[in-house]
């Protein structure tokens, strides 16, 4: 079965600084990878996804992520964060050729300070 | 299209009572998922439907939980004889059927068992 590890439960950063949120997955077969964002009192919203092809994926709100198969990672990055990026971020994986049910990590709380 | 909607948004119930939640997916989506999310954790898969068929259930889904999706449209999740450990956010998501399609989430139903 697949699993997702988000090692950082909380990442504090100052406004306009770069940020990286880490995500590692385990699976014995090919995977599809997703990053979702959850703002307070709202549902999860897709930021970006990797299906195949280019390992660098660009998403909404200036976020991007890079798929690294050898390191089984899919880290999320943003070169300059804004106060409004303060939210919970979830990495998810679904397995190719299976039921495609997304499995989520525990989440990383990004806290942007002025 | 108004997205995935869930009702109610909040539910407080006494231990031992039964509760039912409703989810209306995006109309053309044939897949529907239920997840549970507790504080500080990511969404945990409970069950999913393809049209009206319930194809997979997590071991988290005890016998007190039942889900239906009559006619492949809206879905209900019922919890019988609620326990304090059932307190959580219950999330519904829907997606198209296909490789790597992302799930669209509702805002969730927050259940508090007192």
Short mmCIF file of C-alpha atoms in Angstrom, two decimals:
data_model
loop_
_atom_site.label_atom_id
_atom_site.label_comp_id
_atom_site.label_asym_id
_atom_site.label_seq_id
_atom_site.Cartn_x
_atom_site.Cartn_y
_atom_site.Cartn_z
CA UNK A 1 0.00 0.00 0.00
CA UNK A 2 1.14 3.53 -0.68
CA UNK A 3 1.91 6.07 2.02
CA UNK A 4 2.88 9.73 2.24
CA UNK A 5 5.20 11.37 4.73
CA UNK A 6 5.24 15.08 5.41
CA UNK A 7 8.03 15.45 7.91
CA UNK A 8 7.38 19.06 8.84
CA UNK A 9 4.20 19.62 10.79
CA UNK A 10 4.78 23.37 10.86
CA UNK A 11 6.91 25.72 8.74
CA UNK A 12 7.20 29.35 9.87
CA UNK A 13 8.57 31.83 7.34
CA UNK A 14 8.71 35.56 6.84
CA UNK A 15 6.79 37.27 4.07
CA UNK A 16 8.63 37.43 0.71
CA UNK A 17 11.02 34.64 1.75
CA UNK A 18 11.23 31.38 -0.22
CA UNK A 19 9.69 28.21 1.19
CA UNK A 20 9.91 24.48 0.59
CA UNK A 21 7.41 21.98 1.99
CA UNK A 22 8.66 18.43 1.92
CA UNK A 23 6.77 15.35 0.80
CA UNK A 24 8.05 11.79 0.46
CA UNK A 25 6.00 8.83 -0.66
CA UNK A 26 6.38 5.08 -0.70
CA UNK A 27 4.97 2.86 -3.39
CA UNK A 28 6.20 -0.10 -5.33
CA UNK A 29 4.45 1.01 -8.51
CA UNK A 30 4.02 4.21 -10.50
CA UNK A 31 2.17 6.99 -8.76
CA UNK A 32 0.32 10.20 -9.37
CA UNK A 33 1.11 13.02 -6.96
CA UNK A 34 -0.90 15.99 -5.77
CA UNK A 35 -0.58 19.00 -3.51
CA UNK A 36 -3.70 20.46 -1.93
CA UNK A 37 -4.15 23.59 0.18
CA UNK A 38 -6.72 24.05 2.92
CA UNK A 39 -7.50 27.55 4.16
CA UNK A 40 -9.26 27.91 7.53
CA UNK A 41 -12.86 26.70 7.46
CA UNK A 42 -12.62 25.74 3.80
CA UNK A 43 -12.35 22.52 1.83
CA UNK A 44 -9.19 21.24 0.19
CA UNK A 45 -8.25 22.91 -3.09
CA UNK A 46 -5.87 21.47 -5.66
CA UNK A 47 -2.60 23.39 -6.07
CA UNK A 48 -0.92 21.17 -8.65
CA UNK A 49 -0.49 17.58 -9.78
CA UNK A 50 2.08 15.34 -11.40
CA UNK A 51 0.90 12.60 -13.75
CA UNK A 52 3.81 12.08 -16.12
CA UNK A 53 6.24 13.97 -18.32
CA UNK A 54 8.18 16.97 -17.06
CA UNK A 55 9.23 16.50 -13.46
CA UNK A 56 8.75 20.20 -12.67
CA UNK A 57 5.10 21.04 -12.26
CA UNK A 58 3.72 24.54 -11.95
CA UNK A 59 0.51 25.22 -10.09
CA UNK A 60 -1.69 28.04 -8.94
CA UNK A 61 -0.62 30.98 -6.78
CA UNK A 62 3.01 30.75 -7.88
CA UNK A 63 3.67 27.31 -6.39
CA UNK A 64 5.67 24.61 -8.12
CA UNK A 65 6.78 21.10 -7.24
CA UNK A 66 9.42 18.74 -8.50
CA UNK A 67 8.98 15.00 -8.82
CA UNK A 68 12.11 13.04 -7.97
CA UNK A 69 11.63 9.36 -8.60
CA UNK A 70 14.98 8.22 -7.19
CA UNK A 71 14.33 10.03 -3.92
CA UNK A 72 10.58 9.30 -3.98
CA UNK A 73 9.90 12.95 -3.24
CA UNK A 74 7.54 15.65 -4.45
CA UNK A 75 8.56 18.82 -2.62
CA UNK A 76 6.50 21.99 -2.97
CA UNK A 77 8.22 25.35 -3.40
CA UNK A 78 7.43 29.01 -3.74
CA UNK A 79 10.13 31.63 -4.33
CA UNK A 80 8.38 34.40 -2.39
CA UNK A 81 5.50 33.80 0.01
CA UNK A 82 2.69 36.15 0.94
CA UNK A 83 0.70 36.45 4.14
CA UNK A 84 -2.27 34.97 2.28
CA UNK A 85 -0.33 31.72 1.75
CA UNK A 86 -0.81 30.90 5.43
CA UNK A 87 -2.72 27.62 5.31
CA UNK A 88 -2.46 23.86 5.71
CA UNK A 89 -0.81 22.02 2.81
CA UNK A 90 -1.39 18.35 2.05
CA UNK A 91 0.55 16.04 -0.22
CA UNK A 92 -1.37 13.11 -1.70
CA UNK A 93 -0.56 10.07 -3.82
CA UNK A 94 -2.64 7.70 -5.87
CA UNK A 95 -1.36 4.50 -7.40
CA UNK A 96 -1.37 3.90 -11.11
CA UNK A 97 -3.35 0.83 -12.15
CA UNK A 98 -5.18 0.62 -8.85
CA UNK A 99 -8.37 2.22 -7.62
CA UNK A 100 -6.73 5.70 -7.80
CA UNK A 101 -7.95 6.57 -4.30
CA UNK A 102 -5.83 9.48 -3.03
CA UNK A 103 -3.86 8.84 0.15
CA UNK A 104 -2.95 11.97 2.08
CA UNK A 105 -0.08 12.98 4.31
CA UNK A 106 -0.70 14.51 7.72
CA UNK A 107 -0.21 18.02 6.39
CA UNK A 108 2.18 20.92 6.91
CA UNK A 109 1.01 24.17 8.42
CA UNK A 110 2.65 27.08 6.61
CA UNK A 111 2.72 30.18 8.79
CA UNK A 112 3.79 33.38 7.05
CA UNK A 113 4.87 36.21 9.35
CA UNK A 114 4.92 39.87 8.29
CA UNK B 1 -21.65 24.39 -11.10
CA UNK B 2 -21.43 25.15 -7.41
CA UNK B 3 -18.91 22.47 -6.54
CA UNK B 4 -19.26 19.78 -3.89
CA UNK B 5 -21.69 20.69 -1.14
CA UNK B 6 -22.11 19.08 2.25
CA UNK B 7 -24.90 19.38 4.76
CA UNK B 8 -24.93 20.15 7.60
CA UNK B 9 -21.71 22.12 8.11
CA UNK B 10 -21.76 21.49 11.84
CA UNK B 11 -23.46 18.84 13.96
CA UNK B 12 -23.42 18.45 17.74
CA UNK B 13 -24.92 15.26 19.04
CA UNK B 14 -25.09 13.31 22.25
CA UNK B 15 -23.23 10.07 22.59
CA UNK B 16 -25.35 7.16 21.45
CA UNK B 17 -27.42 9.13 18.96
CA UNK B 18 -27.46 8.47 15.22
CA UNK B 19 -26.40 11.13 12.73
CA UNK B 20 -26.61 11.39 8.95
CA UNK B 21 -24.61 13.62 6.65
CA UNK B 22 -25.33 14.45 3.04
CA UNK B 23 -22.99 15.14 0.15
CA UNK B 24 -23.93 16.49 -3.27
CA UNK B 25 -21.05 15.98 -5.71
CA UNK B 26 -20.30 17.88 -8.88
CA UNK B 27 -23.01 16.70 -11.23
CA UNK B 28 -20.92 14.99 -13.92
CA UNK B 29 -18.56 13.27 -11.45
CA UNK B 30 -19.11 9.54 -11.15
CA UNK B 31 -16.65 8.96 -8.30
CA UNK B 32 -17.48 10.02 -4.77
CA UNK B 33 -15.25 9.68 -1.70
CA UNK B 34 -15.74 10.07 2.03
CA UNK B 35 -12.81 10.99 4.24
CA UNK B 36 -12.43 11.74 7.93
CA UNK B 37 -10.06 14.40 9.22
CA UNK B 38 -9.08 14.94 12.84
CA UNK B 39 -7.09 17.83 14.28
CA UNK B 40 -3.52 17.85 13.07
CA UNK B 41 -4.03 14.99 10.65
CA UNK B 42 -4.59 14.65 6.96
CA UNK B 43 -7.79 13.26 5.47
CA UNK B 44 -8.18 9.51 6.10
CA UNK B 45 -10.02 7.50 3.49
CA UNK B 46 -13.31 5.93 4.58
CA UNK B 47 -15.09 4.72 1.45
CA UNK B 48 -15.71 5.44 -2.20
CA UNK B 49 -18.41 4.97 -4.81
CA UNK B 50 -18.29 4.60 -8.54
CA UNK B 51 -21.75 5.71 -9.59
CA UNK B 52 -24.07 3.90 -7.16
CA UNK B 53 -21.68 1.04 -6.37
CA UNK B 54 -19.66 1.18 -3.16
CA UNK B 55 -16.38 -0.29 -4.36
CA UNK B 56 -14.06 0.04 -1.41
CA UNK B 57 -14.27 0.55 2.34
CA UNK B 58 -11.48 1.32 4.76
CA UNK B 59 -10.94 -0.68 7.93
CA UNK B 60 -11.64 2.63 9.68
CA UNK B 61 -15.26 2.22 8.66
CA UNK B 62 -16.71 0.24 11.55
CA UNK B 63 -20.06 -1.51 11.47
CA UNK B 64 -21.65 1.61 12.94
CA UNK B 65 -20.90 3.51 9.75
CA UNK B 66 -22.89 3.09 6.56
CA UNK B 67 -22.81 5.01 3.33
CA UNK B 68 -25.13 5.04 0.36
CA UNK B 69 -25.28 6.68 -3.01
CA UNK B 70 -28.68 5.93 -4.49
CA UNK B 71 -28.92 6.47 -8.25
CA UNK B 72 -25.30 7.57 -8.33
CA UNK B 73 -26.08 11.14 -7.37
CA UNK B 74 -25.93 12.45 -3.79
CA UNK B 75 -24.51 10.34 -0.99
CA UNK B 76 -25.28 9.93 2.69
CA UNK B 77 -23.02 8.83 5.51
CA UNK B 78 -24.75 7.56 8.64
CA UNK B 79 -23.11 6.94 11.98
CA UNK B 80 -25.12 4.88 14.44
CA UNK B 81 -24.65 4.97 18.22
CA UNK B 82 -22.10 7.77 18.02
CA UNK B 83 -19.06 7.71 20.29
CA UNK B 84 -16.81 10.57 21.36
CA UNK B 85 -14.08 9.17 19.15
CA UNK B 86 -16.29 9.86 16.14
CA UNK B 87 -15.79 13.60 16.62
CA UNK B 88 -14.04 14.79 13.49
CA UNK B 89 -14.48 16.64 10.21
CA UNK B 90 -16.14 14.44 7.60
CA UNK B 91 -15.11 15.38 4.08
CA UNK B 92 -16.76 14.44 0.84
CA UNK B 93 -15.00 14.65 -2.51
CA UNK B 94 -15.89 13.81 -6.07
CA UNK B 95 -13.99 13.26 -9.27
CA UNK B 96 -14.31 12.09 -12.82
CA UNK B 97 -13.30 8.54 -13.51
CA UNK B 98 -9.89 8.43 -15.15
CA UNK B 99 -6.18 8.34 -14.78
CA UNK B 100 -4.89 10.92 -12.32
CA UNK B 101 -8.07 12.96 -12.09
CA UNK B 102 -8.08 15.19 -9.06
CA UNK B 103 -10.67 15.06 -6.31
CA UNK B 104 -12.77 18.14 -5.61
CA UNK B 105 -13.64 18.56 -1.95
CA UNK B 106 -16.59 19.97 -0.10
CA UNK B 107 -16.18 22.14 2.98
CA UNK B 108 -16.91 19.24 5.28
CA UNK B 109 -19.25 18.47 8.14
CA UNK B 110 -17.79 18.98 11.60
CA UNK B 111 -19.21 16.44 14.05
CA UNK B 112 -18.91 16.94 17.79
CA UNK B 113 -20.10 14.11 20.03
CA UNK B 114 -20.72 15.21 23.62
#
